[in-house]
XYZ file of C-alpha atoms in Angstrom:
363
model
C -2.449 -25.568 -43.564
C -5.294 -24.731 -46.061
C -6.685 -28.388 -46.716
C -7.849 -27.452 -50.181
C -4.688 -25.344 -51.449
C -2.173 -26.813 -49.048
C -1.120 -23.220 -48.480
C 0.070 -21.625 -45.239
C -2.983 -20.159 -43.561
C -1.876 -15.891 -43.056
C -1.243 -15.397 -39.333
C -0.477 -12.274 -37.338
C 2.776 -12.913 -36.289
C 3.001 -10.166 -33.713
C -0.221 -10.480 -32.337
C -2.094 -13.654 -33.199
C -5.748 -13.905 -32.741
C -8.390 -16.490 -31.472
C -9.203 -16.351 -35.200
C -5.584 -17.412 -36.078
C -5.640 -20.378 -33.179
C -9.063 -21.369 -34.711
C -7.514 -21.732 -38.328
C -4.370 -23.457 -37.106
C -6.267 -25.828 -35.326
C -9.017 -26.385 -37.819
C -12.025 -25.453 -35.308
C -14.389 -22.784 -34.792
C -13.175 -19.518 -33.128
C -16.158 -19.961 -30.487
C -14.495 -23.342 -29.535
C -10.996 -21.714 -29.085
C -12.849 -18.942 -26.896
C -14.437 -22.002 -24.748
C -11.023 -23.406 -24.351
C -9.298 -20.066 -23.248
C -11.842 -18.835 -20.998
C -12.324 -22.064 -19.524
C -16.284 -21.598 -20.362
C -18.609 -24.033 -22.129
C -17.936 -27.706 -23.204
C -15.542 -28.822 -25.725
C -14.205 -32.302 -26.226
C -10.904 -33.616 -24.908
C -9.427 -33.900 -28.406
C -10.364 -30.363 -29.481
C -8.956 -29.066 -26.439
C -5.925 -30.883 -27.165
C -5.701 -29.308 -30.668
C -6.700 -25.833 -29.682
C -3.787 -25.734 -26.920
C -1.332 -26.881 -29.340
C -2.112 -24.119 -31.510
C -2.019 -21.764 -28.806
C 1.581 -22.793 -28.007
C 2.869 -22.777 -31.760
C 1.537 -19.285 -32.179
C 2.862 -17.830 -28.524
C -0.637 -16.435 -28.115
C -1.647 -14.302 -25.197
C -5.259 -13.180 -24.193
C -5.758 -9.390 -25.308
C -5.884 -7.847 -21.594
C -7.694 -4.713 -22.827
C -10.246 -6.630 -24.585
C -10.845 -8.463 -21.557
C -10.956 -5.157 -19.100
C -13.462 -3.490 -21.561
C -15.804 -6.463 -21.283
C -15.113 -6.990 -16.980
C -14.647 -3.339 -16.271
C -11.620 -4.745 -14.734
C -7.879 -4.317 -15.697
C -6.548 -6.337 -12.579
C -3.864 -3.717 -12.820
C -2.993 -1.456 -9.728
C -1.212 1.648 -9.601
C 1.812 2.252 -6.935
C 2.844 5.945 -6.337
C 6.384 6.421 -4.956
C 8.984 9.219 -4.194
C 12.093 7.333 -5.082
C 12.966 3.910 -6.402
C 16.473 4.310 -5.317
C 15.753 4.059 -1.609
C 15.535 0.542 -0.377
C 12.652 1.236 1.663
C 10.403 1.474 -1.810
C 11.747 -1.698 -3.105
C 10.525 -3.521 0.170
C 7.204 -1.824 0.070
C 6.432 -2.618 -3.338
C 7.691 -6.267 -2.419
C 4.959 -6.738 0.240
C 2.209 -4.989 -2.202
C 3.075 -7.565 -5.197
C 3.263 -10.548 -2.786
C -0.642 -10.060 -2.426
C -1.294 -8.899 -5.743
C 0.197 -11.444 -7.619
C -1.224 -14.253 -5.705
C -4.962 -12.617 -6.703
C -4.109 -12.326 -10.192
C -3.220 -8.598 -10.278
C -0.426 -6.598 -11.928
C 1.256 -3.350 -11.098
C 2.097 -0.068 -12.657
C 4.744 2.001 -10.808
C 4.881 6.381 -11.039
C 7.849 8.018 -9.595
C 7.252 11.504 -8.030
C 10.953 12.295 -6.705
C 10.551 15.803 -5.403
C 8.192 17.241 -7.869
C 4.459 17.655 -7.149
C 3.887 18.128 -10.938
C 5.278 14.508 -11.622
C 3.210 12.961 -8.734
C -0.068 14.744 -10.057
C 1.028 13.771 -13.647
C 1.497 9.992 -12.522
C -1.947 9.885 -10.753
C -3.593 11.282 -13.810
C -2.040 8.847 -15.974
C -2.837 5.823 -13.900
C -6.508 6.913 -13.858
C -6.294 7.642 -17.700
C -5.200 4.001 -17.899
C -8.096 2.333 -16.048
C -6.045 0.798 -13.365
C -8.406 -0.896 -10.890
C -7.170 1.427 -7.755
C -4.120 3.164 -6.256
C -1.535 2.917 -3.330
C -0.099 6.188 -2.780
C 3.050 6.164 -0.479
C 4.389 9.568 -1.263
C 4.666 12.343 1.300
C 1.438 14.486 1.723
C 1.328 17.824 -0.496
C -1.419 20.382 -0.671
C -1.865 19.798 -4.259
C -1.306 16.052 -4.199
C -3.991 16.003 -1.367
C -6.614 17.989 -3.841
C -5.875 15.843 -6.507
C -6.542 12.853 -4.506
C -9.943 13.962 -3.247
C -10.834 14.352 -6.808
C -10.019 11.178 -8.335
C -11.614 9.405 -5.126
C -14.820 11.435 -6.087
C -14.968 9.663 -9.502
C -14.620 6.543 -7.768
C -11.322 5.605 -7.984
C -10.416 3.090 -4.976
C -7.052 4.059 -3.043
C -5.125 3.512 -0.258
C -2.494 5.748 1.277
C 0.762 4.420 2.912
C 1.999 6.648 5.529
C 0.717 9.665 3.965
C -1.901 11.917 6.099
C -4.788 12.113 3.669
C -7.956 11.528 5.456
C -11.180 10.587 3.343
C -14.135 8.511 4.791
C -13.262 5.994 1.808
C -9.716 5.863 1.678
C -7.984 3.224 3.806
C -4.566 4.348 5.489
C -1.466 1.947 6.686
C 1.423 3.422 8.385
C 4.126 2.543 10.727
C 3.977 4.651 14.326
C 7.072 6.963 13.048
C 6.240 9.286 15.868
C 6.937 6.737 18.877
C 9.917 5.143 16.811
C 11.397 8.299 16.481
C 10.703 9.332 20.178
C 12.553 5.513 21.335
C 15.598 6.580 19.123
C 16.223 10.104 20.660
C 15.251 8.771 24.229
C 17.919 6.069 23.563
C 20.492 8.734 22.661
C 19.406 10.826 25.775
C 19.583 7.949 27.957
C 23.412 7.366 26.668
C 24.257 10.831 27.697
C 23.694 12.914 25.049
C 22.301 16.224 25.367
C 23.035 18.088 22.073
C 21.071 15.880 19.291
C 20.959 16.931 15.874
C 18.242 16.025 13.287
C 19.154 15.740 9.849
C 16.875 15.622 6.719
C 14.285 18.408 6.896
C 14.305 21.949 8.584
C 11.858 23.097 11.195
C 9.770 24.717 8.406
C 9.182 21.960 6.314
C 8.790 19.586 9.032
C 5.101 20.121 10.541
C 3.509 17.176 8.860
C 6.606 14.572 9.524
C 5.784 12.100 12.274
C 9.435 11.318 12.892
C 10.547 14.999 13.243
C 7.823 15.398 15.902
C 9.230 12.469 17.666
C 12.420 14.029 18.072
C 11.227 17.208 19.182
C 8.895 15.578 21.461
C 11.622 13.529 23.291
C 13.828 16.569 23.895
C 10.756 18.573 25.573
C 9.974 15.333 27.566
C 13.551 15.367 29.386
C 13.561 19.105 29.484
C 16.170 19.616 26.390
C 15.893 22.798 24.780
C 15.374 22.631 20.925
C 18.006 24.357 19.034
C 17.298 25.497 15.537
C 21.004 25.412 14.652
C 20.976 21.466 15.199
C 17.939 21.068 12.422
C 19.159 20.807 9.252
C 17.658 19.752 5.529
C 17.224 20.851 1.890
C 15.542 24.250 2.260
C 13.837 23.418 -0.896
C 12.109 20.375 0.260
C 8.475 21.222 -0.333
C 7.340 18.244 -2.405
C 6.542 14.669 -2.146
C 10.095 12.747 -1.860
C 12.376 11.302 0.651
C 15.571 12.942 1.701
C 18.616 11.446 0.122
C 22.479 10.343 0.860
C 23.254 14.198 -0.341
C 21.151 15.861 2.377
C 22.651 13.609 5.021
C 26.040 14.510 3.721
C 25.504 18.464 3.043
C 23.508 18.545 6.432
C 26.006 16.425 8.646
C 28.703 19.208 6.911
C 26.677 22.115 8.332
C 26.833 20.555 11.873
C 30.149 19.826 11.803
C 30.937 23.592 11.129
C 29.058 24.828 14.022
C 31.201 26.154 16.741
C 29.524 23.922 19.128
C 28.751 20.670 17.607
C 26.092 18.199 18.576
C 27.318 14.829 20.084
C 24.458 12.978 18.309
C 22.621 12.854 15.212
C 18.930 11.474 14.209
C 18.691 11.089 10.721
C 15.168 11.425 8.951
C 16.182 8.065 7.432
C 18.768 5.440 6.817
C 20.067 6.813 3.382
C 20.327 10.331 5.235
C 22.307 8.625 8.053
C 24.757 6.939 5.911
C 25.374 10.301 4.091
C 25.941 11.813 7.545
C 28.406 8.888 8.332
C 30.223 9.786 5.285
C 30.406 13.525 6.051
C 31.803 12.371 9.319
C 34.514 10.081 7.703
C 35.617 12.665 5.585
C 36.302 15.248 7.922
C 38.759 12.717 9.754
C 36.034 11.838 12.561
C 34.411 8.479 13.039
C 30.949 7.005 14.624
C 30.657 6.376 17.540
C 33.740 7.804 19.093
C 33.063 11.144 17.724
C 29.504 11.425 16.778
C 26.622 8.780 17.539
C 24.377 8.611 14.608
C 20.829 6.987 14.481
C 18.512 6.316 11.296
C 15.105 5.229 10.554
C 13.706 2.480 8.383
C 16.253 -0.473 9.011
C 16.785 -0.762 4.983
C 19.089 -4.040 4.506
C 22.060 -1.890 3.680
C 21.861 -0.334 7.238
C 23.467 -3.606 8.773
C 26.360 -3.100 6.282
C 27.443 0.563 6.345
C 30.538 1.335 7.965
C 29.949 1.378 11.143
C 26.626 -1.106 10.813
C 24.008 1.547 11.503
C 21.672 1.949 14.721
C 18.256 2.619 13.566
C 14.507 2.368 13.876
C 13.097 -0.919 12.105
C 9.438 -0.364 10.672
C 7.713 -3.336 8.853
C 7.908 -1.851 5.704
C 7.106 -5.360 3.641
C 3.874 -5.823 6.185
C 2.759 -2.727 5.164
C 3.069 -3.482 1.646
C 1.015 -6.471 2.321
C -1.688 -4.733 4.415
C -2.051 -1.687 2.071
C -2.736 -4.368 -0.873
C -5.010 -6.493 1.160
C -7.103 -3.377 2.162
C -7.377 -2.027 -1.653
C -8.413 -5.385 -3.220
C -11.342 -5.730 -0.205
C -12.398 -2.226 -1.828
C -12.152 -3.345 -5.406
C -14.059 -6.814 -4.642
C -16.131 -6.126 -2.163
C -17.462 -2.844 -0.166
C -16.141 0.225 -2.444
C -18.008 2.455 0.187
C -17.382 0.976 3.115
C -16.094 3.034 6.128
C -12.072 3.856 6.328
C -9.829 1.675 8.203
C -6.510 2.831 9.571
C -3.628 0.253 10.508
C -0.646 1.606 12.551
C 2.288 -1.143 12.999
C 4.891 -0.572 15.672
C 8.410 0.189 15.289
C 11.390 -1.032 17.281
C 15.185 0.322 17.917
C 17.909 -1.757 16.559
C 21.066 -0.704 18.229
C 24.274 -1.162 16.174
C 27.852 0.116 16.334
C 27.048 3.686 15.083
C 26.234 4.567 18.456
C 27.827 4.839 22.024
C 27.695 6.311 25.425
C 28.382 9.894 25.590
C 31.212 9.770 28.374
C 33.358 7.631 25.702
C 33.428 10.331 23.242
C 36.941 11.468 22.541
C 36.085 14.951 21.175
C 33.689 16.687 23.388
C 31.756 19.511 21.878
């Protein structure tokens, strides 16, 4: 209240300011700033009055104004291909665990299968002055060119899984090729010789380490690579994951072959679950008619029908490591040499796979 007139002091109800708090508390704006910022001396009595006014007005500091003064927004951009896939949620969980503990927030940009959306998201993050970005999409030529330009403008960044090599851009990944090799080797040792790959075509699989691990395992065991057993969306040239629909449609193509595979290795767990649905809808089942292996070990994999054999990658830990490396650059040496962290994968055997000799319907 104004002491002379006893009339209410006008307050910006939508966004109260330091001046509004000062009026409510009956102190100078400088005293309010000292209390809010924890700088300079104020008496205990004055601190109590200011904090009471802050609560009454539900005041929140202006983050933009602070960022302009400090040249920091304390916001990190995260670029993902897809939020429907639990892999993305687990990765973000690890990232945010580190960011929140250090007082940072995050913005998400989702590219799906669109290079244009990925590039638009990256530009928007840069324009909104994020302190750095973590990019977890699959590499594309246009996307890599934009990352190089943004790095040239001194935007700190870390890539997860993506093949983007720059002397000042760190990379965190799992050993996808080795994990895929282990999965296919397991199927071969179980007696399978006709093993399909679902989730990418040979034409689009050159940069996909999981696909390369599949090919290498076949070669190591002297098994010919059959193009008919490699199925995926023809137009998958963007930065996105393969989906349940890709798995379902790819498995339908394999089921239509005169000489079917006896086992399938899928690009990820969602794709594997789509393949399982196609097998079920055809009146068949895993593992009696087909063995199916996924990749990622998302939480849903243990509860699919049947529970999915898959390759576990430490997704949450990749998020933690990526956030830690990015904050090292933002808060420390922005121009230190590139670091790369590669985490191990391991096979989780569940009920979607079985021995070749146990199959009821040989191909």
